[in-house]
XYZ file of C-alpha atoms in Angstrom:
748
model
C -2.888 -24.667 13.235
C -6.237 -25.863 11.883
C -9.787 -25.022 12.486
C -12.818 -27.413 12.575
C -14.960 -27.478 9.360
C -18.535 -26.505 9.584
C -21.243 -28.908 9.124
C -23.422 -27.033 6.717
C -21.039 -24.609 4.742
C -21.885 -25.999 1.365
C -25.526 -26.663 2.055
C -26.282 -23.361 3.570
C -24.163 -21.352 1.068
C -25.010 -23.194 -2.101
C -25.738 -19.869 -3.586
C -21.765 -19.051 -3.623
C -20.779 -22.213 -5.370
C -20.219 -21.957 -9.208
C -21.431 -24.531 -11.788
C -19.134 -27.348 -12.339
C -16.003 -26.773 -14.450
C -16.798 -27.047 -18.099
C -20.381 -25.772 -17.605
C -21.396 -23.781 -20.686
C -23.249 -20.718 -21.360
C -26.773 -20.716 -22.700
C -27.340 -21.241 -26.413
C -25.707 -18.563 -28.433
C -23.077 -17.801 -25.769
C -25.250 -15.106 -23.978
C -26.134 -14.751 -20.352
C -29.240 -16.256 -19.193
C -31.046 -13.091 -18.846
C -29.759 -11.101 -21.804
C -32.186 -9.199 -24.051
C -31.192 -7.788 -27.522
C -29.508 -4.468 -27.376
C -27.081 -2.369 -29.317
C -23.924 -0.817 -27.933
C -24.590 1.952 -25.411
C -24.263 5.477 -26.962
C -23.025 8.367 -24.914
C -20.824 8.247 -21.919
C -19.910 5.872 -19.095
C -23.229 6.409 -17.197
C -25.206 5.552 -20.342
C -23.037 2.435 -20.881
C -23.778 1.123 -17.326
C -27.543 1.728 -17.973
C -27.524 0.047 -21.334
C -25.673 -2.895 -20.056
C -27.983 -3.341 -17.056
C -30.973 -3.337 -19.292
C -29.373 -5.675 -21.837
C -28.629 -8.358 -19.231
C -31.302 -7.782 -16.722
C -29.073 -6.642 -13.857
C -30.140 -3.756 -11.547
C -28.075 -0.769 -12.472
C -27.389 0.007 -9.008
C -25.728 -3.379 -8.327
C -23.591 -3.149 -11.604
C -22.401 0.333 -10.619
C -21.567 -0.697 -7.068
C -19.526 -3.867 -8.249
C -17.674 -1.827 -10.670
C -16.877 0.793 -8.020
C -15.441 -1.717 -5.770
C -13.304 -2.934 -8.628
C -12.015 0.236 -10.438
C -14.050 3.284 -9.263
C -15.415 3.248 -12.574
C -11.948 4.180 -14.113
C -10.535 2.754 -17.432
C -6.761 3.134 -16.296
C -5.744 3.729 -19.958
C -6.740 0.092 -21.015
C -3.849 -1.230 -18.858
C -4.377 -4.064 -16.441
C -4.317 -3.758 -12.732
C -1.497 -5.372 -10.700
C -3.860 -8.549 -10.465
C -4.302 -8.667 -14.258
C -7.904 -7.021 -14.333
C -9.002 -4.838 -17.145
C -11.548 -1.893 -17.358
C -14.214 -0.700 -15.219
C -15.349 -4.292 -14.325
C -11.970 -5.602 -13.738
C -12.256 -8.474 -16.229
C -9.366 -10.794 -15.318
C -7.015 -12.334 -17.974
C -5.577 -15.506 -16.445
C -3.226 -15.935 -19.236
C -0.982 -12.820 -18.229
C 2.471 -13.822 -17.149
C 2.605 -13.726 -13.318
C 5.604 -12.323 -11.573
C 7.416 -13.574 -8.502
C 7.609 -12.161 -5.117
C 9.645 -9.052 -5.058
C 12.420 -10.546 -2.844
C 13.225 -13.041 -5.590
C 15.002 -10.208 -7.271
C 17.597 -9.971 -4.556
C 19.672 -6.928 -3.876
C 18.187 -6.547 -0.382
C 18.398 -8.606 2.764
C 14.967 -8.615 4.030
C 16.084 -9.016 7.670
C 18.359 -5.924 7.160
C 20.908 -6.767 9.997
C 24.327 -7.216 8.816
C 25.452 -8.847 12.103
C 23.549 -12.005 11.049
C 23.039 -11.896 7.197
C 20.216 -13.938 5.820
C 20.936 -15.999 2.900
C 17.596 -16.055 1.306
C 16.550 -19.359 -0.173
C 14.229 -19.042 -3.236
C 11.476 -21.725 -3.259
C 10.070 -22.990 -6.317
C 6.509 -21.755 -6.021
C 4.390 -21.863 -9.076
C 1.530 -19.341 -9.221
C -2.048 -20.607 -9.408
C -3.789 -18.674 -12.132
C -6.907 -16.743 -11.125
C -10.384 -17.391 -12.526
C -10.263 -16.101 -16.185
C -13.497 -13.777 -16.193
C -12.257 -11.926 -19.234
C -12.670 -14.896 -21.466
C -15.759 -16.169 -19.825
C -17.247 -12.617 -20.458
C -16.220 -13.037 -24.067
C -18.255 -16.327 -24.402
C -21.298 -14.704 -22.669
C -21.283 -11.665 -24.839
C -19.802 -12.725 -28.002
C -17.323 -9.793 -27.988
C -13.622 -10.234 -28.682
C -11.298 -10.377 -25.688
C -9.259 -7.355 -27.103
C -12.415 -5.403 -27.195
C -13.339 -6.283 -23.690
C -9.891 -5.092 -22.532
C -9.647 -1.827 -24.424
C -13.278 -0.491 -24.706
C -14.975 0.664 -21.520
C -18.499 0.163 -22.752
C -17.719 -3.446 -23.873
C -16.083 -4.148 -20.730
C -19.077 -3.111 -18.853
C -21.340 -5.334 -20.946
C -18.992 -8.045 -20.031
C -19.430 -7.654 -16.274
C -23.137 -7.263 -16.622
C -23.081 -10.587 -18.429
C -20.923 -12.247 -15.746
C -23.397 -10.979 -13.047
C -26.424 -12.342 -14.992
C -24.685 -15.527 -15.362
C -23.781 -15.719 -11.643
C -27.373 -15.011 -10.746
C -28.511 -18.036 -12.747
C -25.646 -20.258 -11.413
C -26.634 -19.385 -7.720
C -30.162 -20.186 -8.423
C -31.564 -16.671 -8.492
C -34.371 -15.549 -10.668
C -34.601 -12.621 -12.964
C -35.337 -9.718 -10.758
C -35.217 -5.819 -11.043
C -34.878 -5.695 -7.384
C -31.232 -5.122 -6.064
C -32.007 -6.888 -2.720
C -32.120 -10.107 -4.742
C -28.647 -10.151 -6.192
C -26.646 -10.757 -3.063
C -25.457 -14.182 -4.086
C -24.513 -12.951 -7.695
C -22.495 -10.103 -6.086
C -20.654 -12.583 -3.720
C -19.868 -14.726 -6.615
C -18.253 -11.815 -8.652
C -15.527 -11.412 -5.965
C -13.971 -14.683 -7.177
C -13.819 -15.938 -3.664
C -16.333 -18.735 -3.643
C -15.169 -21.974 -2.076
C -12.753 -23.730 -4.384
C -12.099 -20.616 -6.822
C -8.840 -20.668 -8.613
C -5.974 -18.652 -7.088
C -7.929 -17.746 -3.779
C -6.937 -20.219 -1.112
C -3.709 -22.077 -0.152
C -2.995 -25.519 -1.391
C -0.452 -26.591 1.139
C 2.529 -26.092 -1.079
C 4.819 -24.680 1.477
C 8.179 -25.665 0.203
C 10.483 -28.457 1.603
C 10.360 -28.692 5.445
C 7.688 -26.026 5.729
C 6.173 -25.653 9.187
C 3.398 -23.159 9.718
C 2.261 -22.018 13.415
C 3.235 -22.419 16.955
C 2.314 -26.143 17.134
C 3.033 -27.403 13.684
C 6.590 -28.516 14.247
C 5.687 -32.114 13.771
C 4.516 -31.502 10.209
C 6.557 -33.470 7.661
C 8.168 -32.166 4.459
C 5.837 -31.709 1.670
C 2.630 -32.592 3.555
C -0.629 -31.926 2.010
C -3.215 -29.832 3.759
C -5.333 -31.679 6.214
C -9.030 -32.000 5.579
C -9.459 -29.426 8.487
C -7.208 -27.066 6.743
C -9.032 -27.441 3.437
C -12.306 -26.677 5.152
C -10.717 -23.676 6.829
C -9.718 -22.230 3.505
C -13.154 -23.008 2.104
C -14.676 -21.162 5.112
C -12.342 -18.071 4.618
C -13.373 -18.008 1.044
C -17.156 -18.009 1.797
C -16.385 -15.281 4.606
C -14.485 -13.243 1.856
C -17.449 -13.581 -0.760
C -19.941 -12.480 1.979
C -17.690 -9.491 2.869
C -17.344 -8.302 -0.819
C -21.162 -8.561 -1.306
C -21.620 -6.615 2.009
C -19.304 -4.036 0.809
C -21.344 -3.795 -2.482
C -24.607 -3.220 -0.639
C -22.990 -0.736 1.826
C -21.743 1.267 -1.555
C -25.275 1.224 -2.963
C -26.745 2.463 0.522
C -24.335 5.352 0.758
C -24.179 6.159 -2.976
C -21.271 7.407 -4.868
C -20.356 10.050 -7.457
C -17.148 11.023 -9.087
C -15.364 12.117 -12.187
C -13.387 9.097 -13.639
C -9.826 9.193 -14.766
C -11.008 10.012 -18.354
C -13.268 12.654 -17.403
C -16.581 10.808 -17.177
C -19.076 11.821 -14.561
C -20.857 8.891 -12.932
C -23.214 8.874 -10.231
C -24.645 5.884 -8.088
C -27.732 7.310 -6.183
C -27.925 6.418 -2.658
C -30.543 3.826 -1.354
C -30.314 4.125 2.309
C -33.003 1.600 3.054
C -31.859 -1.210 0.982
C -31.382 -4.487 2.842
C -30.274 -7.577 0.685
C -31.776 -10.842 0.891
C -28.805 -13.060 2.041
C -28.666 -16.826 1.897
C -28.781 -18.643 5.373
C -25.511 -18.463 6.970
C -25.313 -21.845 8.405
C -22.446 -22.920 10.536
C -19.021 -22.044 9.073
C -15.537 -23.044 10.152
C -13.998 -20.472 12.585
C -16.300 -17.612 11.454
C -15.470 -14.194 13.039
C -16.471 -14.173 16.669
C -16.221 -18.004 17.090
C -13.707 -19.325 19.481
C -10.239 -20.018 18.000
C -8.321 -23.227 18.649
C -6.144 -22.774 21.813
C -2.929 -23.048 19.745
C -3.877 -20.179 17.397
C -4.567 -16.502 17.928
C -7.612 -14.946 16.430
C -6.939 -12.679 13.670
C -6.069 -9.047 14.751
C -8.334 -7.454 12.189
C -11.263 -5.084 12.488
C -14.766 -6.891 12.299
C -15.643 -5.043 8.959
C -13.167 -6.981 6.925
C -12.773 -10.576 6.036
C -9.724 -12.117 7.775
C -8.119 -15.369 8.415
C -5.224 -16.621 10.300
C -2.480 -18.457 8.043
C 0.652 -18.522 10.542
C 4.088 -17.939 9.324
C 6.733 -20.783 9.847
C 8.928 -20.641 12.760
C 11.437 -23.324 12.824
C 15.080 -24.234 13.329
C 17.103 -24.979 10.255
C 20.129 -27.058 9.452
C 23.414 -25.336 10.172
C 22.018 -23.486 13.304
C 19.766 -20.877 11.717
C 16.009 -20.568 11.964
C 13.139 -18.939 10.040
C 11.287 -17.128 8.978
C 10.766 -14.487 11.390
C 11.676 -13.417 15.126
C 9.416 -13.923 17.995
C 8.945 -11.481 20.881
C 7.000 -12.220 23.834
C 6.608 -8.777 25.167
C 4.614 -5.771 23.951
C 6.545 -3.986 21.146
C 6.821 -0.283 20.190
C 5.374 0.042 16.689
C 6.290 3.334 14.892
C 5.358 2.274 11.260
C 3.100 0.442 9.090
C 4.817 -0.564 5.918
C 2.845 -0.917 2.542
C 4.433 -3.445 0.144
C 3.319 -4.744 -3.294
C 4.056 -8.411 -3.316
C 4.680 -8.779 -7.072
C 3.007 -11.956 -6.860
C -0.438 -13.614 -6.127
C -2.200 -13.922 -2.851
C -1.915 -17.765 -3.317
C 1.833 -17.735 -3.772
C 2.409 -15.208 -0.938
C 0.236 -17.175 1.655
C 2.263 -20.384 0.717
C 5.741 -18.424 0.917
C 4.783 -17.284 4.314
C 4.667 -20.789 5.609
C 8.217 -21.640 4.294
C 10.747 -21.520 7.073
C 13.622 -20.775 4.630
C 11.890 -17.767 3.154
C 10.994 -14.516 4.880
C 7.691 -13.079 6.705
C 5.395 -10.252 7.118
C 2.278 -9.713 9.052
C -0.523 -9.550 6.532
C -1.353 -10.415 2.898
C -4.427 -8.754 1.056
C -6.000 -10.199 -1.778
C -6.872 -7.963 -4.865
C -10.176 -9.664 -6.178
C -12.133 -8.915 -2.824
C -9.757 -7.469 -0.183
C -9.625 -10.660 1.818
C -6.807 -10.420 4.347
C -4.431 -13.314 5.774
C -2.535 -12.664 9.017
C 0.622 -14.410 9.443
C 2.396 -12.949 12.407
C 1.295 -11.478 15.800
C 1.870 -7.810 16.131
C 4.448 -8.620 18.759
C 6.598 -10.657 16.457
C 9.139 -9.217 13.981
C 8.653 -9.840 10.214
C 11.580 -9.948 7.873
C 10.328 -7.531 5.177
C 11.432 -4.135 5.094
C 15.236 -4.645 4.573
C 16.241 -2.649 7.735
C 16.285 -4.382 10.972
C 15.465 -1.067 12.922
C 12.284 -0.651 10.719
C 11.436 -4.261 10.824
C 11.653 -4.202 14.794
C 9.315 -1.200 14.976
C 6.745 -1.961 12.163
C 3.861 -4.076 10.908
C 4.237 -5.166 7.206
C 1.349 -5.516 4.785
C 1.899 -7.265 1.414
C -0.759 -6.405 -1.298
C -1.397 -8.812 -4.156
C 0.072 -7.812 -7.373
C 1.313 -10.650 -9.689
C 1.620 -8.878 -12.983
C 5.208 -9.089 -14.261
C 4.802 -6.567 -17.073
C 2.627 -3.306 -17.065
C 0.330 -3.579 -14.085
C -0.650 -0.008 -13.128
C -3.537 0.049 -10.637
C -5.108 -1.465 -7.667
C -8.715 -2.447 -6.924
C -10.822 -0.481 -4.827
C -11.797 -3.568 -2.710
C -8.190 -3.953 -1.858
C -7.740 -0.291 -0.958
C -10.762 -0.312 1.254
C -9.723 -3.465 3.076
C -6.259 -2.188 3.652
C -7.338 1.205 4.914
C -9.777 -0.431 7.260
C -7.016 -2.692 8.584
C -4.426 0.180 9.039
C -6.988 2.367 10.596
C -7.655 -0.451 13.241
C -4.008 -1.183 13.668
C -3.023 2.509 13.983
C -5.551 3.075 16.662
C -4.651 0.104 18.663
C -0.973 0.345 18.514
C -0.767 4.272 18.594
C 0.537 4.866 15.122
C 0.001 8.302 13.936
C -1.733 8.508 10.508
C 0.611 10.365 8.352
C 3.330 9.686 5.983
C 6.057 9.735 8.426
C 4.505 6.548 9.886
C 2.367 5.061 7.202
C 5.160 4.350 4.677
C 5.967 2.421 1.627
C 8.823 -0.153 1.365
C 10.219 2.489 -1.040
C 10.545 5.075 1.797
C 12.692 2.715 4.037
C 16.347 3.697 4.148
C 19.270 1.490 3.703
C 21.001 0.437 6.886
C 24.721 1.295 5.809
C 26.165 2.705 2.668
C 26.624 -0.591 0.974
C 22.808 -1.451 1.186
C 21.386 1.909 -0.024
C 21.347 0.863 -3.891
C 19.707 -2.454 -3.342
C 16.698 -1.104 -1.359
C 13.349 -2.097 -2.838
C 10.823 0.257 -4.873
C 7.401 -1.085 -4.008
C 4.551 -0.091 -3.898
C 5.726 2.420 -6.532
C 4.135 5.462 -8.180
C 0.695 3.789 -9.030
C -0.280 3.424 -5.394
C -2.653 6.324 -4.866
C -1.691 7.714 -1.582
C -4.031 10.607 -1.599
C -7.050 8.261 -2.130
C -5.661 5.986 0.507
C -5.562 8.703 3.173
C -9.041 9.671 2.162
C -10.104 6.169 2.982
C -8.029 6.352 6.197
C -10.151 9.253 7.361
C -7.060 11.598 7.297
C -7.147 13.419 4.056
C -4.148 15.243 2.859
C -5.669 18.650 2.930
C -4.358 22.215 2.490
C -3.448 23.671 5.841
C -6.167 26.161 7.158
C -3.635 28.719 8.023
C -0.118 29.434 6.724
C 3.072 29.661 8.931
C 3.922 33.284 9.292
C 7.675 33.272 9.442
C 8.833 33.871 13.063
C 5.305 33.289 14.312
C 4.549 29.571 15.348
C 0.969 28.536 14.677
C -0.724 25.423 15.715
C -1.365 23.133 12.692
C -4.058 20.401 13.392
C -3.014 18.780 10.120
C 0.541 17.896 11.100
C 1.122 14.865 13.246
C 4.962 15.313 13.797
C 6.148 13.634 17.002
C 9.167 16.396 17.761
C 9.636 16.850 21.435
C 8.646 20.239 22.857
C 11.864 20.446 24.808
C 13.948 20.770 21.696
C 11.681 23.451 20.356
C 12.158 25.420 23.451
C 15.998 24.854 23.512
C 16.100 26.356 20.000
C 13.942 29.422 20.508
C 16.997 31.554 21.232
C 18.921 30.478 18.096
C 16.004 30.335 15.555
C 15.467 34.007 15.247
C 18.762 34.817 13.333
C 17.926 31.640 11.151
C 14.398 32.932 10.448
C 15.560 36.522 9.671
C 18.144 35.102 7.168
C 15.520 32.775 5.643
C 12.876 35.548 5.267
C 15.370 37.728 3.620
C 16.490 35.102 1.201
C 12.846 34.129 0.540
C 11.909 37.849 -0.168
C 14.970 38.103 -2.593
C 13.812 35.003 -4.353
C 10.361 36.252 -4.554
C 11.500 39.664 -5.910
C 13.731 37.993 -8.458
C 10.880 35.823 -9.603
C 8.238 38.747 -9.916
C 6.340 37.652 -6.944
C 5.301 34.419 -8.409
C 5.160 32.604 -5.083
C 2.371 34.912 -3.779
C 0.191 34.064 -6.833
C 0.775 30.422 -6.543
C -0.531 30.042 -3.042
C 2.605 29.399 -1.381
C 2.213 32.844 0.148
C -1.150 34.244 0.648
C -0.479 37.652 1.828
C 2.483 39.976 2.195
C 4.942 38.770 4.707
C 3.216 35.416 5.290
C 4.446 32.324 3.812
C 4.412 28.439 4.222
C 7.731 27.117 5.215
C 7.063 23.630 3.844
C 5.155 21.963 0.960
C 3.185 18.884 0.899
C 3.477 16.907 -2.479
C -0.049 16.419 -3.679
C -0.580 16.146 -7.320
C -4.034 15.307 -8.715
C -3.406 11.515 -9.354
C -5.640 11.295 -12.366
C -4.284 14.432 -13.992
C -0.665 14.037 -12.911
C 0.978 11.840 -15.621
C 4.748 12.250 -15.251
C 5.758 9.450 -17.703
C 8.180 6.791 -17.034
C 10.528 4.321 -18.863
C 11.325 0.627 -18.133
C 7.997 -0.925 -18.964
C 7.849 -3.620 -21.438
C 6.304 -2.227 -24.559
C 6.778 1.135 -23.284
C 5.040 3.140 -20.254
C 1.882 4.841 -21.167
C 1.293 8.167 -19.301
C -1.099 7.266 -16.514
C -1.951 8.916 -13.310
C 0.735 8.635 -10.749
C 1.706 10.008 -7.234
C 5.306 11.042 -8.143
C 6.682 14.434 -9.309
C 10.041 14.578 -11.153
C 12.898 16.614 -9.457
C 15.307 18.676 -11.521
C 18.506 20.552 -10.942
C 16.913 23.754 -12.422
C 13.402 24.825 -13.077
C 13.181 23.511 -16.511
C 11.923 20.199 -18.018
C 15.268 19.897 -19.959
C 17.283 20.177 -16.745
C 18.926 16.938 -15.537
C 17.346 15.043 -12.796
C 18.915 15.560 -9.494
C 21.513 13.063 -8.498
C 21.355 10.373 -5.631
C 24.860 9.463 -4.783
C 23.733 6.363 -2.828
C 21.399 4.775 -5.495
C 23.606 5.771 -8.363
C 27.059 6.271 -7.139
C 28.761 6.614 -10.526
C 25.871 7.748 -12.711
C 22.658 9.921 -12.798
C 19.143 9.456 -11.892
C 16.734 7.915 -14.467
C 13.151 8.097 -15.611
C 12.496 4.365 -14.831
C 9.421 3.304 -12.988
C 11.756 1.473 -10.830
C 14.032 4.505 -9.870
C 13.061 6.760 -7.020
C 16.273 8.619 -6.887
C 14.769 11.908 -8.217
C 11.081 11.714 -7.392
C 8.903 13.052 -4.433
C 5.648 11.236 -3.574
C 2.224 12.227 -2.470
C 1.989 13.105 1.135
C 5.685 13.723 1.764
C 6.655 17.044 3.280
C 9.649 19.019 2.319
C 11.079 22.466 3.282
C 10.401 25.017 0.649
C 13.664 26.260 -1.061
C 12.338 28.545 -3.661
C 9.740 29.492 -6.298
C 10.279 30.556 -9.855
C 7.420 30.811 -12.398
C 5.532 27.440 -12.490
C 8.329 25.777 -10.527
C 8.968 25.081 -6.801
C 12.061 24.087 -5.156
C 12.659 21.872 -2.150
C 15.755 20.803 -0.200
C 16.214 17.057 -1.223
C 19.312 14.880 -0.609
C 21.516 17.816 0.178
C 20.710 19.970 -2.907
C 17.949 22.212 -4.352
C 15.487 20.255 -6.295
C 12.989 21.735 -8.563
C 9.543 20.268 -9.487
C 6.736 21.555 -11.806
C 4.083 23.095 -9.909
C 1.916 25.400 -12.068
C -0.727 27.664 -10.597
C -3.331 26.028 -12.868
C -2.631 22.577 -11.830
C -0.555 22.546 -8.609
C 1.332 19.513 -7.663
C 1.872 20.739 -3.935
C 0.135 22.532 -1.195
C 1.518 24.886 1.479
C 1.669 23.382 5.108
C 3.286 24.185 8.308
C 5.363 21.745 10.418
C 8.668 21.556 12.366
C 11.902 21.527 10.272
C 15.490 20.765 11.296
C 18.871 22.576 10.168
C 22.410 22.037 11.399
C 23.216 23.951 14.659
C 25.279 27.123 14.167
C 28.748 26.415 13.518
C 28.430 22.989 12.028
C 29.068 22.947 8.142
C 27.192 19.623 7.919
C 25.731 16.703 9.900
C 25.669 13.005 9.382
C 22.724 10.924 8.502
C 21.874 7.399 9.553
C 19.566 4.596 8.280
C 18.592 3.570 11.742
C 18.300 4.961 15.119
C 20.672 2.617 17.351
C 21.848 3.434 20.902
C 25.421 4.372 21.828
C 27.954 1.635 22.725
C 27.831 2.230 26.363
C 24.171 1.271 26.415
C 24.796 -2.480 25.536
C 25.089 -4.886 28.515
C 27.832 -7.227 28.793
C 27.457 -10.097 26.357
C 25.561 -8.168 24.096
C 27.627 -6.961 21.073
C 27.458 -3.144 20.323
C 25.885 -2.284 16.976
C 27.924 0.085 14.841
C 26.664 3.642 14.400
C 27.434 3.627 10.768
C 26.548 6.856 8.902
C 25.188 6.796 5.363
C 27.032 8.378 2.470
C 24.774 11.616 2.604
C 25.189 14.696 4.731
C 22.788 17.442 5.778
C 24.706 20.836 4.784
C 24.392 24.002 6.738
C 21.744 26.375 5.536
C 19.385 23.616 4.329
C 16.148 22.559 6.225
C 14.260 19.153 6.320
C 10.845 18.146 7.633
C 10.617 16.427 11.085
C 8.537 13.419 11.357
C 9.252 11.963 14.759
C 11.810 11.969 17.487
C 13.052 8.784 19.346
C 15.585 7.439 21.745
C 18.222 5.136 20.123
C 16.948 1.462 20.500
C 18.015 -1.970 19.288
C 15.911 -5.150 19.606
C 18.289 -8.014 20.064
C 16.868 -11.361 18.682
C 19.744 -13.495 17.714
C 18.509 -16.875 18.806
C 15.520 -19.284 18.293
C 14.560 -19.008 21.870
C 12.478 -15.881 22.323
C 13.087 -15.794 26.016
C 16.464 -14.170 25.521
C 15.207 -11.508 23.106
C 15.496 -7.955 24.619
C 15.464 -4.196 23.720
C 18.585 -2.236 24.395
C 17.803 1.551 24.841
C 20.407 4.341 24.939
C 20.551 8.075 25.452
C 21.127 9.353 21.985
C 18.010 11.060 20.737
C 17.368 10.999 16.820
C 15.074 12.933 14.600
C 13.583 11.163 11.594
C 13.701 13.704 8.540
C 12.378 13.395 5.015
C 15.827 13.742 3.393
C 14.905 12.163 0.008
C 12.282 9.809 -1.142
C 13.467 7.748 1.855
C 13.529 9.071 5.311
C 16.635 9.191 7.326
C 17.806 9.862 10.849
C 19.952 12.805 12.370
C 21.366 13.048 15.836
C 19.139 15.475 17.713
C 22.300 17.010 19.230
C 23.543 18.025 15.772
C 20.636 20.038 14.671
C 18.016 22.721 15.799
C 14.414 22.472 15.552
C 12.410 25.374 13.868
C 8.828 24.791 15.319
C 5.924 24.822 13.122
């Protein structure tokens, strides 16, 4: 697929084009508009004001650009997952890039043992991003280490870059923020030809991209049209970033940073930037797409382009790198990934038929999005065929091999806008049972559990993400009175009303036992539960808790980082066998069959994450217990700094008379549902079981289904549906499935 180049892209948008490589800073290494000034005294707000005065940048523009990069946070001086430092996200291009997370092996991305996928690892070299850290060092005369570690110096570096960009795009010194649109766009790093932004055609041997690209030869360079296409996308991305900067100025912002600094950007609702003339761009949003290529399936408020994934038959009878499906597809999940490599590499890998695929790639610097697959097509990304067949996968740029600990606000915003749009269009509820991480996807069989991937990990801020989605993870307005179901508008569970009615007759005795046990536990603990907020009045209690630590204040500590893991904000809480920090972590027999759980940043065996709902199992002092992987798991949840909130919602427990029930990694139909000629898929239970007396939160209910796509020809692909009904439950860090016939549902 290619798009026609525009006639006046570079002429009309000259303001977005950088000076030629090798262009030097003004004499003395200072930015063009710099005036003498001392280091800013006082706090973060004063640092922005001082840097703005020193370099002649409107303070509102400097604050808004920084907000889109870091929300004014310092992140402990550590780089982002895309190698940017400090409040201004100054990028160090010399940091060692990582490889895409599927290079590590351990997981078959297709997740279908009936047709295992021998992943071929292409030799794809990362293109380094623009090195803004060392450019800022040239402009300010400050040492790179100081720019990395000192927030005030970092802000000075960002201001110097903006002033330099204003000069480069032909702007004049101005105190009017409306005059800085071109410089803001240039700060995104997405101007045409910028390092590490577009694709360069290195798609691997035999790569074919798009429906009509089968004639492309091995190792072909991109056509002139494709190069212009990339250039147009970069221009659109730069505009989109600048538009977001000015939207932030119009709305204003205020928050306390991760190191306790209060920063305010006053709203300027009437501000309208003076944009350069738009000209005619190649395949701009709203323009007709070539007949062979679909228009990107993105909201109009983001920068988005179509870079199709490869679909080609391979030697030996196989094909790659996804499955096509020509009918509407049921979508239950949107899967969040951290790609562990650069946008440039991921968009090239998506065009390699011998690799794997996902639906969207998001760029860190500006939030630009590339779509690779139609929503109907099945990507090979989650390591579980059932989840792949019912999901859309989003890979987020993150190419730092060692120590990356945060994501840019520009990428969070773009991702949230995309997910909100997709969720509404494809009827996906906005909760953590449906908006999931790759690290929440279960293994398909016992053999695959230990190799499942761990991204996006503990530094993905789920609470902030759901705020951006417009579905904040809030405390329930009313608690669940034991035995008295109440409607909870925050809960988005998909449980079937029929099953709740079926269990009304059996739940009373269960609730009586639970209430007695809860009362006994509370009495033994001196009534600490009532004071903690998990019970707000005598006889009333929440039956579930939602994990929700304060991201900035919750610093659980990890091991496994090169050079040691600093204590930073994170979404995870550690789970212990007893209410004590000295107690061992709970065990995960699937992840660690012969050993215990660890504190590694890559080990989710004994962690619960923000937004996940679990059944309350007890309360003792500053500790809360939940049911987790078939055992009682304790996490620190002090009154002064709670890490969970009480919520209501449906729970499941084994039916009376059953000592335990089996758990599954996929919701496949029974053997009798398969037509002749289609092999029945085995209903293989995982190594876990749900014991009697324990409760787990219900996320959704579904009939068993299997999407059969075993050939290159999509006309033969079909869905087999059965009669077995499954409940998806939050059993550990990953969800799992139980047969509905094995459990009873306790309504919210």
